[in-house]
Coordinates of C-alpha atoms and ligand atoms in Angstrom, one line a residue:
M1 CA -10.1 -0.4 -22.6
P2 CA -7.8 -2.4 -20.3
H3 CA -9.2 -5.6 -18.9
Y4 CA -8.9 -7.0 -15.4
T5 CA -9.4 -10.6 -14.1
P6 CA -9.2 -11.0 -10.3
P7 CA -6.1 -13.2 -9.6
L8 CA -8.2 -15.6 -7.5
R9 CA -6.0 -18.7 -8.1
D10 CA -2.9 -16.9 -7.0
M11 CA -4.6 -15.4 -3.9
Q12 CA -5.8 -18.9 -3.0
F13 CA -2.3 -20.3 -3.5
V14 CA -0.8 -17.7 -1.2
M15 CA -3.5 -17.9 1.5
H16 CA -4.0 -21.7 1.6
E17 CA -0.9 -23.4 0.1
L18 CA 1.8 -21.0 1.1
L19 CA 0.6 -19.4 4.4
G20 CA -2.0 -21.8 5.7
V21 CA -4.1 -18.9 6.8
V22 CA -7.1 -20.9 8.0
D23 CA -5.1 -22.9 10.6
E24 CA -3.4 -19.7 11.7
L25 CA -6.7 -17.8 11.9
K26 CA -8.6 -20.6 13.7
A27 CA -6.1 -20.3 16.5
L28 CA -7.3 -16.7 17.1
P29 CA -10.4 -16.5 19.3
P30 CA -12.5 -14.2 16.9
Y31 CA -11.9 -16.4 13.9
A32 CA -12.3 -19.9 15.5
D33 CA -15.0 -20.7 13.0
I34 CA -13.4 -19.5 9.8
D35 CA -13.0 -21.9 6.9
V36 CA -11.5 -22.1 3.4
D37 CA -14.9 -21.9 1.6
T38 CA -16.0 -18.8 3.4
I39 CA -12.8 -17.0 2.7
N40 CA -12.8 -18.0 -1.0
A41 CA -16.4 -17.2 -1.5
V42 CA -16.1 -13.7 -0.1
V43 CA -12.9 -13.0 -2.1
E44 CA -14.5 -14.2 -5.3
E45 CA -17.5 -12.0 -4.8
A46 CA -15.3 -9.0 -4.0
G47 CA -13.4 -9.7 -7.2
K48 CA -16.6 -9.7 -9.2
F49 CA -17.6 -6.4 -7.6
A50 CA -14.2 -4.8 -8.3
S51 CA -13.9 -6.0 -11.9
T52 CA -17.5 -5.4 -13.0
V53 CA -18.6 -2.3 -11.1
V54 CA -15.4 -0.4 -10.3
A55 CA -13.0 -1.2 -13.1
P56 CA -15.2 0.2 -15.9
L57 CA -15.0 3.6 -14.2
N58 CA -11.2 3.8 -14.2
Q59 CA -10.7 5.6 -17.6
I60 CA -13.8 7.7 -17.1
G61 CA -12.5 9.0 -13.8
D62 CA -9.1 9.7 -15.4
R63 CA -10.7 11.7 -18.3
E64 CA -13.3 13.6 -16.3
G65 CA -11.6 14.2 -12.9
C66 CA -13.5 15.9 -10.1
T67 CA -15.2 19.3 -10.3
L68 CA -15.5 22.0 -7.6
D69 CA -18.4 24.3 -7.4
K70 CA -16.7 27.4 -6.1
A71 CA -20.0 29.0 -4.8
T72 CA -21.1 26.0 -2.7
H73 CA -17.6 24.5 -2.1
E74 CA -19.1 21.1 -3.1
V75 CA -17.1 18.6 -5.2
K76 CA -18.6 16.3 -7.7
A77 CA -16.8 13.0 -8.3
P78 CA -16.6 11.6 -11.8
T79 CA -19.6 10.0 -13.5
G80 CA -20.6 6.7 -12.0
F81 CA -18.4 7.0 -8.9
K82 CA -21.3 7.8 -6.6
E83 CA -23.5 5.0 -7.9
A84 CA -20.6 2.5 -7.6
Y85 CA -20.0 3.6 -4.1
A86 CA -23.7 3.2 -3.2
K87 CA -23.5 -0.4 -4.4
Y88 CA -20.3 -0.9 -2.4
V89 CA -22.2 0.2 0.8
E90 CA -25.3 -1.8 -0.1
G91 CA -23.1 -4.9 -0.5
G92 CA -21.7 -4.5 3.0
W93 CA -18.1 -4.3 1.6
P94 CA -16.9 -1.4 3.8
A95 CA -17.7 -3.5 6.9
L96 CA -15.8 -6.6 6.0
S97 CA -13.1 -6.6 8.7
S98 CA -14.6 -4.2 11.1
D99 CA -15.6 -5.0 14.7
P100 CA -19.1 -6.5 15.0
Q101 CA -19.8 -4.1 17.9
Y102 CA -19.9 -1.3 15.4
G103 CA -21.8 -3.2 12.8
G104 CA -18.8 -4.9 11.1
Q105 CA -18.7 -8.4 9.8
G106 CA -15.6 -9.4 11.8
L107 CA -13.8 -11.2 9.0
P108 CA -10.0 -11.3 9.2
H109 CA -8.0 -8.5 7.7
V110 CA -6.5 -11.0 5.2
V111 CA -9.8 -11.1 3.4
N112 CA -10.1 -7.3 3.4
Q113 CA -6.6 -7.1 2.0
C114 CA -7.5 -9.3 -1.0
M115 CA -10.5 -7.0 -1.7
F116 CA -8.3 -3.9 -1.6
E117 CA -5.7 -5.3 -3.9
M118 CA -8.5 -6.0 -6.5
L119 CA -10.2 -2.7 -6.0
N120 CA -6.8 -1.0 -6.6
S121 CA -6.2 -3.0 -9.7
S122 CA -9.6 -1.9 -10.9
N123 CA -9.5 1.8 -10.0
Q124 CA -7.0 3.3 -7.6
A125 CA -8.7 6.8 -7.6
W126 CA -12.1 5.4 -6.7
T127 CA -10.6 3.0 -4.1
M128 CA -9.1 5.9 -2.2
Y129 CA -12.5 7.2 -1.1
P130 CA -13.3 4.1 1.0
G131 CA -9.6 3.3 1.5
L132 CA -8.9 6.2 3.9
S133 CA -12.0 5.4 5.9
H134 CA -10.3 2.2 7.2
G135 CA -7.4 4.2 8.7
A136 CA -9.8 6.7 10.2
Y137 CA -11.8 3.8 11.7
E138 CA -8.7 2.2 13.2
C139 CA -7.4 5.5 14.6
L140 CA -10.8 6.2 16.3
A141 CA -11.2 2.6 17.5
T142 CA -7.8 2.9 19.2
H143 CA -7.8 6.4 20.5
G144 CA -11.3 7.8 20.3
T145 CA -13.5 8.5 23.4
D146 CA -16.6 6.3 23.9
E147 CA -18.7 9.1 22.7
Q148 CA -16.7 9.5 19.5
K149 CA -16.8 5.8 18.9
K150 CA -20.6 5.7 19.4
R151 CA -21.3 8.6 17.1
F152 CA -18.8 7.9 14.3
L153 CA -17.7 4.3 14.1
P154 CA -21.0 2.7 13.0
K155 CA -21.2 5.1 10.0
L156 CA -17.6 4.7 9.1
T157 CA -18.1 0.9 9.4
S158 CA -21.1 0.9 7.1
G159 CA -19.5 3.3 4.7
H160 CA -22.3 5.8 4.9
W161 CA -19.6 8.3 5.9
T162 CA -16.0 8.4 4.7
G163 CA -12.8 9.5 6.5
T164 CA -9.8 11.6 5.6
M165 CA -6.4 12.4 7.1
C166 CA -5.5 16.1 7.2
L167 CA -1.8 16.5 8.0
T168 CA -0.2 18.5 5.2
E169 CA 0.0 22.3 5.0
A170 CA 1.6 24.3 2.2
H171 CA 4.9 24.8 4.2
C172 CA 4.9 21.4 5.9
G173 CA 4.7 17.9 4.5
T174 CA 7.4 15.6 5.7
D175 CA 8.2 17.8 8.7
L176 CA 4.8 17.9 10.5
G177 CA 6.5 19.7 13.5
L178 CA 6.2 22.8 11.4
L179 CA 2.4 22.8 11.1
R180 CA 0.4 25.9 12.1
T181 CA -3.3 25.0 12.1
K182 CA -4.7 26.2 15.5
A183 CA -7.2 24.7 17.9
E184 CA -8.8 27.0 20.5
P185 CA -10.5 25.3 23.4
Q186 CA -14.2 26.2 23.9
A187 CA -16.2 26.4 27.1
D188 CA -18.3 23.3 26.1
G189 CA -15.2 21.1 25.7
T190 CA -15.0 21.3 21.9
Y191 CA -12.3 23.2 19.9
K192 CA -12.4 25.7 17.1
L193 CA -9.9 25.0 14.4
T194 CA -8.5 27.6 12.1
G195 CA -5.9 27.0 9.3
S196 CA -5.4 25.6 5.9
K197 CA -4.6 22.0 4.8
I198 CA -3.5 21.1 1.3
F199 CA -3.4 17.8 -0.7
I200 CA -6.2 16.1 1.2
S201 CA -7.2 13.0 -0.6
A202 CA -11.0 12.5 -0.8
G203 CA -11.2 15.7 1.1
E204 CA -14.5 16.8 -0.4
H205 CA -16.9 14.8 -2.5
D206 CA -20.6 14.0 -3.2
M207 CA -20.5 10.2 -2.6
V208 CA -21.6 10.2 1.0
E209 CA -23.7 12.4 3.3
N210 CA -20.8 13.2 5.8
I211 CA -17.0 13.2 5.8
V212 CA -15.0 12.6 9.0
H213 CA -11.8 14.6 8.9
L214 CA -9.0 13.7 11.3
V215 CA -7.0 16.9 11.6
L216 CA -3.6 17.6 13.2
A217 CA -3.5 21.1 14.9
R218 CA -1.8 22.9 17.7
L219 CA -3.3 24.0 21.0
P220 CA -2.6 27.5 22.2
D221 CA 0.0 26.5 24.8
A222 CA 1.5 23.7 22.7
P223 CA 5.3 23.2 22.7
Q224 CA 7.1 23.8 19.4
G225 CA 7.7 21.0 17.0
S226 CA 6.2 17.6 16.7
K227 CA 5.7 17.3 20.5
G228 CA 3.0 20.1 20.3
I229 CA 0.6 18.5 17.8
S230 CA -2.8 17.3 18.8
L231 CA -5.4 15.3 16.8
F232 CA -9.0 16.4 16.3
L233 CA -12.1 14.9 14.8
V234 CA -13.8 17.5 12.5
P235 CA -16.9 16.3 10.7
K236 CA -18.1 18.0 7.6
F237 CA -21.6 18.1 9.2
L238 CA -21.8 18.2 13.0
V239 CA -23.3 15.1 14.4
K240 CA -26.1 15.4 17.1
A241 CA -26.2 13.2 20.2
D242 CA -28.8 11.0 18.5
G243 CA -26.5 10.4 15.5
S244 CA -28.5 12.7 13.1
L245 CA -26.7 15.4 11.1
G246 CA -26.6 18.9 12.4
E247 CA -25.1 22.2 11.0
R248 CA -22.5 22.4 8.2
N249 CA -19.1 22.8 9.9
P250 CA -16.9 25.5 8.3
I251 CA -14.3 23.2 6.8
F252 CA -14.6 24.1 3.1
C253 CA -12.8 23.0 -0.1
G254 CA -11.1 26.1 -1.5
A255 CA -9.5 24.4 -4.6
L256 CA -8.8 21.0 -6.2
E257 CA -5.3 20.1 -7.4
H258 CA -4.6 19.3 -11.1
K259 CA -2.3 16.4 -11.0
M260 CA -0.3 13.8 -12.9
G261 CA -2.6 10.8 -12.1
I262 CA -5.5 9.5 -9.9
H263 CA -7.6 12.2 -11.5
G264 CA -10.8 10.6 -10.2
N265 CA -9.8 11.2 -6.6
A266 CA -10.4 14.7 -5.2
T267 CA -7.1 16.2 -3.8
A268 CA -8.5 19.0 -1.9
Q269 CA -7.3 22.2 -0.3
L270 CA -9.4 22.5 2.9
N271 CA -9.9 25.8 4.8
L272 CA -10.8 25.5 8.4
D273 CA -12.5 28.7 9.5
G274 CA -13.4 28.1 13.1
A275 CA -14.5 24.5 12.4
I276 CA -15.7 22.7 15.4
G277 CA -13.7 19.6 16.4
T278 CA -13.2 17.2 19.4
L279 CA -9.9 16.0 20.7
V280 CA -8.8 12.5 19.8
G281 CA -6.5 11.0 22.4
E282 CA -4.4 13.2 24.7
P283 CA -3.3 16.9 24.1
N284 CA 0.0 17.1 22.3
K285 CA 0.1 13.4 21.6
G286 CA -1.6 13.7 18.2
L287 CA 1.2 12.4 16.2
P288 CA 1.5 9.0 17.9
A289 CA -2.3 8.7 17.6
M290 CA -2.3 9.6 14.0
F291 CA 0.4 7.0 13.4
V292 CA -2.3 4.3 13.7
M293 CA -4.0 5.8 10.6
M294 CA -0.7 6.5 8.9
N295 CA 0.5 2.9 9.4
A296 CA -2.7 1.5 8.0
A297 CA -2.4 4.0 5.1
R298 CA 1.2 3.0 4.4
L299 CA 0.2 -0.6 4.0
G300 CA -2.8 0.6 1.9
V301 CA -0.4 2.5 -0.4
G302 CA 1.6 -0.7 -0.8
M303 CA -1.6 -2.4 -1.9
Q304 CA -2.1 0.4 -4.5
G305 CA 1.3 -0.5 -5.9
L306 CA 0.5 -4.2 -5.9
G307 CA -2.9 -3.6 -7.6
L308 CA -1.4 -1.6 -10.4
T309 CA 1.5 -4.0 -10.9
E310 CA -1.0 -6.9 -11.4
V311 CA -3.4 -5.1 -13.8
A312 CA -0.5 -3.7 -15.9
Y313 CA 1.0 -7.2 -16.1
Q314 CA -2.3 -8.8 -17.2
N315 CA -2.8 -6.4 -20.0
A316 CA 0.8 -6.5 -21.2
A317 CA 0.9 -10.3 -21.2
A318 CA -2.3 -10.5 -23.3
Y319 CA -1.0 -7.9 -25.7
A320 CA 2.4 -9.6 -26.1
K321 CA 0.7 -12.8 -27.2
D322 CA -1.4 -11.0 -29.7
R323 CA 0.9 -8.4 -31.2
I324 CA 3.1 -9.7 -34.0
Q325 CA 6.4 -7.9 -34.9
M326 CA 9.6 -9.3 -36.3
R327 CA 10.8 -12.9 -36.2
S328 CA 12.4 -14.6 -33.2
L329 CA 16.2 -14.5 -33.3
S330 CA 16.3 -18.3 -33.1
G331 CA 14.0 -18.7 -36.1
P332 CA 10.2 -18.3 -36.8
K333 CA 7.9 -19.5 -34.1
A334 CA 4.5 -18.6 -35.7
K335 CA 5.1 -19.9 -39.2
D336 CA 1.5 -19.4 -40.2
K337 CA 1.8 -15.7 -39.5
P338 CA 3.8 -12.9 -41.3
A339 CA 5.7 -12.3 -38.0
D340 CA 6.0 -13.8 -34.5
P341 CA 4.1 -12.5 -31.5
I342 CA 6.4 -10.2 -29.5
I343 CA 6.3 -12.6 -26.5
V344 CA 9.0 -14.6 -28.3
H345 CA 11.5 -11.8 -27.8
P346 CA 13.7 -12.3 -24.7
D347 CA 13.5 -8.6 -23.6
V348 CA 9.7 -8.5 -23.9
R349 CA 9.6 -11.6 -21.7
K350 CA 12.0 -9.9 -19.2
M351 CA 9.7 -7.0 -18.9
L352 CA 6.6 -9.2 -18.4
L353 CA 8.3 -11.5 -16.0
T354 CA 9.6 -8.6 -13.9
A355 CA 6.1 -7.3 -13.4
R356 CA 4.8 -10.8 -12.7
A357 CA 7.5 -11.6 -10.2
Y358 CA 6.9 -8.3 -8.4
A359 CA 3.1 -8.8 -8.4
E360 CA 3.3 -12.4 -7.0
G361 CA 6.1 -11.7 -4.6
G362 CA 4.3 -8.6 -3.4
R363 CA 1.1 -10.5 -2.9
A364 CA 2.8 -13.1 -0.8
L365 CA 4.5 -10.4 1.3
A366 CA 1.4 -8.3 1.7
M367 CA -0.8 -11.3 2.7
W368 CA 1.8 -12.5 5.2
T369 CA 2.0 -9.0 6.7
T370 CA -1.8 -8.8 7.0
L371 CA -1.8 -12.2 8.7
Q372 CA 0.7 -10.9 11.2
I373 CA -1.7 -7.9 11.8
D374 CA -4.6 -10.4 12.4
K375 CA -2.4 -12.2 15.0
E376 CA -1.1 -9.0 16.6
L377 CA -4.7 -7.8 17.1
A378 CA -6.4 -11.1 18.0
S379 CA -3.9 -13.6 19.5
S380 CA -4.6 -14.5 23.2
D381 CA -0.8 -15.0 23.6
A382 CA 1.0 -11.8 24.6
D383 CA 4.3 -13.1 23.2
V384 CA 2.8 -13.7 19.8
R385 CA 1.2 -10.3 19.8
A386 CA 4.5 -8.7 20.6
E387 CA 6.4 -10.6 18.0
C388 CA 3.8 -9.9 15.3
A389 CA 3.8 -6.2 16.3
D390 CA 7.6 -6.1 15.8
L391 CA 7.4 -7.8 12.5
V392 CA 4.7 -5.5 11.2
A393 CA 6.6 -2.4 12.3
L394 CA 9.7 -3.6 10.5
I395 CA 7.9 -4.7 7.3
T396 CA 5.5 -1.7 7.0
P397 CA 8.1 0.7 5.3
I398 CA 9.2 -2.2 3.1
V399 CA 5.6 -2.9 1.9
K400 CA 5.0 0.8 1.3
A401 CA 8.3 1.7 -0.5
F402 CA 9.4 -1.6 -2.1
L403 CA 6.0 -2.4 -3.6
T404 CA 5.4 1.1 -4.9
D405 CA 9.0 1.4 -6.4
N406 CA 8.4 -2.0 -8.0
A407 CA 5.0 -0.8 -9.3
W408 CA 6.6 2.2 -11.0
I409 CA 9.2 -0.1 -12.6
S410 CA 6.5 -2.7 -13.6
T411 CA 3.9 -0.3 -15.0
S412 CA 6.6 1.4 -17.0
H413 CA 7.8 -1.9 -18.4
C414 CA 4.3 -3.0 -19.2
M415 CA 3.6 0.2 -21.0
Q416 CA 6.9 -0.4 -22.9
V417 CA 5.6 -3.8 -24.0
F418 CA 2.9 -1.9 -26.0
G419 CA 5.5 0.2 -27.8
G420 CA 3.9 3.5 -29.0
H421 CA 0.5 2.1 -28.3
G422 CA 1.3 2.1 -24.6
Y423 CA 2.1 5.8 -24.7
I424 CA -1.2 6.9 -26.1
G425 CA -4.4 7.0 -24.0
E426 CA -6.5 4.4 -25.8
W427 CA -5.0 1.2 -24.2
G428 CA -5.0 2.6 -20.6
M429 CA -1.4 1.7 -20.0
E430 CA -0.1 5.2 -19.6
Q431 CA -2.7 5.8 -16.9
F432 CA -1.3 3.0 -14.8
V433 CA 2.1 4.6 -15.0
R434 CA 0.8 8.0 -14.1
D435 CA -1.4 6.7 -11.3
S436 CA 1.4 4.6 -9.8
R437 CA 3.8 7.6 -9.4
I438 CA 2.0 9.2 -6.5
N439 CA 2.4 6.0 -4.4
M440 CA 6.1 6.7 -4.0
I441 CA 5.4 10.2 -2.7
Y442 CA 2.4 10.3 -0.4
E443 CA 2.1 8.7 3.1
G444 CA 5.8 9.7 3.6
T445 CA 8.0 9.6 0.6
N446 CA 9.9 6.4 -0.1
T447 CA 13.0 8.2 1.2
I448 CA 11.3 8.8 4.5
Q449 CA 10.2 5.1 4.6
S450 CA 13.8 4.1 4.1
L451 CA 15.0 6.4 6.9
D452 CA 12.2 4.9 9.1
L453 CA 13.4 1.4 8.3
L454 CA 17.1 1.9 8.7
G455 CA 17.2 4.7 11.4
R456 CA 14.3 3.8 13.6
K457 CA 13.2 0.2 13.0
V458 CA 16.7 -1.4 12.5
L459 CA 19.5 0.7 14.1
G460 CA 17.0 2.3 16.6
D461 CA 16.6 -1.0 18.5
N462 CA 20.0 -2.5 17.8
G463 CA 18.6 -4.8 15.1
A464 CA 16.2 -6.6 17.4
K465 CA 13.2 -6.4 14.9
L466 CA 15.5 -7.3 12.0
K467 CA 16.7 -10.4 13.9
R468 CA 13.1 -11.5 14.4
F469 CA 12.7 -11.6 10.6
G470 CA 16.2 -13.0 10.2
K471 CA 15.2 -16.0 12.4
L472 CA 12.5 -16.9 9.9
V473 CA 15.0 -16.8 7.1
Q474 CA 17.5 -18.8 9.1
Q475 CA 14.9 -21.5 9.9
F476 CA 13.9 -21.8 6.3
V477 CA 17.6 -22.0 5.2
E478 CA 18.2 -24.7 7.8
D479 CA 15.1 -26.7 6.9
E480 CA 15.6 -26.5 3.1
G481 CA 19.4 -26.4 2.9
V482 CA 19.5 -30.2 2.8
S483 CA 17.3 -30.4 -0.3
E484 CA 19.1 -30.7 -3.6
E485 CA 16.4 -29.1 -5.6
M486 CA 16.1 -26.1 -3.3
Q487 CA 19.8 -25.2 -3.5
E488 CA 19.2 -22.7 -6.3
F489 CA 16.9 -20.7 -4.0
V490 CA 18.3 -21.4 -0.5
N491 CA 22.0 -20.5 -1.3
P492 CA 21.4 -17.0 -2.6
L493 CA 18.9 -16.3 0.2
A494 CA 21.4 -17.4 2.9
D495 CA 24.1 -15.4 1.2
L496 CA 22.0 -12.2 1.1
G497 CA 21.0 -12.7 4.7
D498 CA 24.7 -12.7 5.7
K499 CA 25.3 -9.7 3.6
V500 CA 22.4 -7.7 5.1
T501 CA 23.7 -8.5 8.6
K502 CA 27.2 -7.3 7.7
L503 CA 25.9 -4.2 5.9
T504 CA 23.7 -3.3 8.8
T505 CA 26.6 -3.5 11.2
E506 CA 28.9 -1.5 8.9
I507 CA 26.4 1.3 8.5
G508 CA 25.6 1.3 12.2
M509 CA 29.4 1.8 13.0
K510 CA 29.8 4.6 10.4
A511 CA 26.6 6.3 11.7
F512 CA 28.2 6.6 15.2
K513 CA 30.8 8.9 13.6
N514 CA 28.5 10.7 11.1
P515 CA 24.7 10.3 11.3
D516 CA 24.5 11.5 7.6
E517 CA 25.7 7.9 6.8
V518 CA 22.2 6.7 7.5
G519 CA 20.7 9.2 5.1
A520 CA 23.2 8.2 2.4
A521 CA 22.6 4.5 2.7
A522 CA 18.9 4.3 3.6
V523 CA 17.2 4.1 0.1
D524 CA 19.6 1.4 -1.2
Y525 CA 19.3 -0.4 2.2
L526 CA 15.5 -0.6 2.0
R527 CA 15.7 -2.0 -1.5
V528 CA 18.2 -4.7 -0.4
C529 CA 15.9 -5.6 2.5
G530 CA 13.0 -5.7 0.1
H531 CA 14.8 -8.3 -1.9
L532 CA 15.8 -10.3 1.2
V533 CA 12.1 -10.5 2.1
F534 CA 11.1 -11.3 -1.5
A535 CA 13.8 -14.0 -1.8
Y536 CA 12.4 -15.6 1.4
F537 CA 8.9 -15.7 0.0
W538 CA 10.0 -16.7 -3.5
G539 CA 12.0 -19.5 -1.9
R540 CA 9.0 -20.7 0.1
M541 CA 6.7 -20.4 -3.0
A542 CA 9.3 -22.4 -5.0
K543 CA 9.2 -25.1 -2.4
V544 CA 5.4 -25.5 -2.6
A545 CA 5.5 -25.5 -6.4
L546 CA 8.3 -28.1 -6.5
A547 CA 6.3 -30.4 -4.2
K548 CA 3.2 -30.1 -6.5
L549 CA 4.9 -30.1 -9.9
D550 CA 3.8 -33.7 -10.7
S551 CA 0.1 -32.7 -10.1
G552 CA -0.1 -31.7 -13.7
D553 CA -1.5 -28.3 -12.8
P554 CA 0.4 -25.8 -15.0
F555 CA 0.0 -23.2 -12.2
Y556 CA 3.0 -24.8 -10.3
K557 CA 5.2 -24.9 -13.4
A558 CA 4.5 -21.2 -13.9
K559 CA 5.2 -20.5 -10.3
L560 CA 8.6 -22.3 -10.4
A561 CA 9.6 -20.6 -13.6
T562 CA 8.8 -17.2 -12.2
A563 CA 10.8 -18.0 -9.0
R564 CA 13.8 -19.0 -11.1
F565 CA 13.4 -15.7 -13.1
Y566 CA 13.3 -13.8 -9.8
F567 CA 16.5 -15.4 -8.5
A568 CA 18.4 -15.1 -11.7
K569 CA 17.3 -11.7 -13.0
L570 CA 16.0 -9.5 -10.2
L571 CA 17.7 -10.5 -7.0
P572 CA 21.3 -9.9 -8.3
E573 CA 20.4 -6.2 -8.3
T574 CA 21.3 -6.4 -4.6
A575 CA 25.1 -6.6 -5.4
G576 CA 25.1 -3.1 -6.9
L577 CA 22.8 -1.7 -4.2
I578 CA 25.1 -3.1 -1.5
R579 CA 28.1 -1.5 -3.2
T580 CA 26.4 1.9 -3.4
A581 CA 25.1 1.7 0.2
R582 CA 28.7 0.9 1.3
S583 CA 30.2 3.8 -0.7
G584 CA 29.0 6.1 2.1
V585 CA 28.1 9.8 2.3
A586 CA 31.4 11.4 1.1
P587 CA 30.5 11.4 -2.6
L588 CA 27.2 13.0 -1.8
L589 CA 28.7 15.9 0.2
E590 CA 31.8 16.7 -1.8
L591 CA 29.9 19.1 -4.1
E592 CA 29.4 22.4 -2.3
E593 CA 25.8 23.7 -2.2
A594 CA 26.7 26.8 -4.1
L595 CA 27.9 24.7 -7.1
F596 CA 24.6 22.9 -7.6
Ligands
FAD601 C1 -2.1 13.5 -4.7 C2 -1.7 13.7 -3.3 C3 -2.5 13.2 -2.3 C4 -2.1 13.4 -1.0 N1 -2.9 13.0 0.0 C5 -2.7 13.5 1.3 C6 -3.7 13.3 2.3 O1 -4.7 12.7 2.2 N2 -3.4 13.8 3.6 C7 -2.3 14.5 3.8 O2 -2.1 15.0 4.9 N3 -1.3 14.7 2.9 C8 -1.5 14.2 1.6 N4 -0.6 14.4 0.6 C9 0.7 15.0 1.0 C10 1.9 14.1 0.9 O3 1.8 13.2 2.0 C11 3.1 14.9 1.0 O4 3.2 15.6 -0.3 C12 4.4 14.1 1.2 O5 4.4 13.7 2.6 C13 5.7 15.0 1.0 O6 5.6 16.2 1.6 P1 5.9 17.5 0.7 O7 5.1 17.4 -0.5 O8 5.7 18.7 1.5 O9 7.4 17.4 0.4 P2 8.6 17.8 1.3 O10 8.4 17.4 2.7 O11 8.9 19.3 1.0 O12 9.8 17.0 0.7 C14 10.5 17.3 -0.5 C15 11.6 16.3 -0.8 O13 12.6 16.3 0.3 C16 12.8 15.0 0.8 N5 13.0 15.1 2.2 C17 12.4 15.8 3.2 N6 12.9 15.6 4.4 C18 13.9 14.7 4.2 C19 14.9 14.1 5.1 N7 14.9 14.3 6.4 N8 15.8 13.3 4.5 C20 15.8 13.0 3.2 N9 14.9 13.6 2.3 C21 14.0 14.4 2.8 C22 11.5 14.3 0.5 O14 11.7 12.9 0.5 C23 11.1 14.9 -0.9 O15 11.8 14.2 -1.9 C24 -0.9 14.1 -0.7 C25 -0.1 14.6 -1.7 C26 -0.5 14.4 -3.0 C27 0.4 14.9 -4.1

């Protein structure tokens, strides 16, 4: 069975030594009393819960999957899932960063984000049950009526109910403008929804007493396309005015998908047969309202990638120190043994270091992004809120796509470290690979994230958001450019910053003539930007590590070595990516459709 140790030391490094989160948070009115000890204690307890309660269920969930009783439409989660969830609720974990007015503990999102990384390392499929509730909570907190907030937010906050997002239909996934589910207004102000949704994560299960579905549907007079979509709250059980549960609402699970990974999470087909719902936000403005949930979910999917990268790395590193095969090319290293541990072989090290650099770089990026969210939500300065909102909007597609692409690479490398033993089920490595693949697909495929980044977030506002991030890079380069020992990090970072500026301008110019140029370059472009962001954080981490190298703590030595690996072996990938991004759309369009 795979093991998992919460990476508390690295989390503390990122929070306190790299980002100085306590000072930043103290400047925000809701967190004026926050301190290092509180943050560390909560994160440590969350790590214990994840590694001792949730992680042991990961392989069980994979083997058993979920089961649907076709007669009752009820779904049973794998053995142990329900009991672990009850402990999660009992421990108050769902309420960590929710608003105290709904029963939340009001802790910063940074703390919650650490917990979700650890839960995802432990068991992605289980974590998706509470994971989607957070997005539903945020969507209702932003767009719900007072009555909806009163009836639903306390139970979502406590975790007694879970949430879902119901967008996808058989004929419409990426293009939600095509959706057909109908909502008929009723005399009492409610709506009756009819239609069929597919692929709904945690869409039906036995872990809680009620499920709060957020459903996209069309009103009878709605315009065609995405401007005619409205958002509805459709609970599994209707909720009476006093908060108690009423009748079963006709939103039933018709089937569960059989899939490549995350077997422990119920991916449900949901049939709405006149299910009663209430409108969330304004008519025909459902998509912008749903984006609150989708953005939260996109960052959440990035955390899934990060969690899997970390746990795969931990297991592969332990295995590589233990497994002996062949001698080192430069002569025996473990002379007392018949062969050397495979960690002596350069390519094994390359695979391990790739996963390690992606995990630690991803953690720094994810934590920084969450800190910007805390500032966006809680700063008393409107300029700070606006700046943070821009940065979060820019970085969200990068967190989602870059971290999940990296997780696919990393889990595959870590499985490879095990040789044939990685490919068989016993060690759990192939499950990490299978589980990680979905993260590149749902919540908008990584191609769609790339189009969002390049088309909407960068070219759509003439590079204003990109410039905001560019300023941070520029400042760091100016501050550290004078330091001899920082040259190896600052120079490639500055060089890549210039290249991204030029590449952006070039694609923008080409796109004036042919918009397909954006589609041709977007995926490469996102990866280049992902590396720019990682190089910035790896540069900053190297600076902290260099300053503390003499402390004797081997943590800083390891951090510096990993930074050097990142700059030498991973960042240079950008040269090839920039070339392919620049090669334009022509080679993609030359082959006629009939010849495919
Ligand atoms: C396990 C699982 C869980 C899921 N959970 C949920 C959930 O909880 N709620 C929910 O509503 N949905 C959920 N989904 C659905 C998921 O979000 C969609 O599958 C995804 O958005 C892609 O839609 P699609 O499958 O219809 O693919 P399509 O939209 O048909 O896309 C097919 C391919 O075409 C590409 N493509 C499409 N348009 C463009 C374009 N303009 N430019 C370039 N390429 C393009 C896509 O990137 C993709 O590679 C889940 C799916 C799975 C498999």
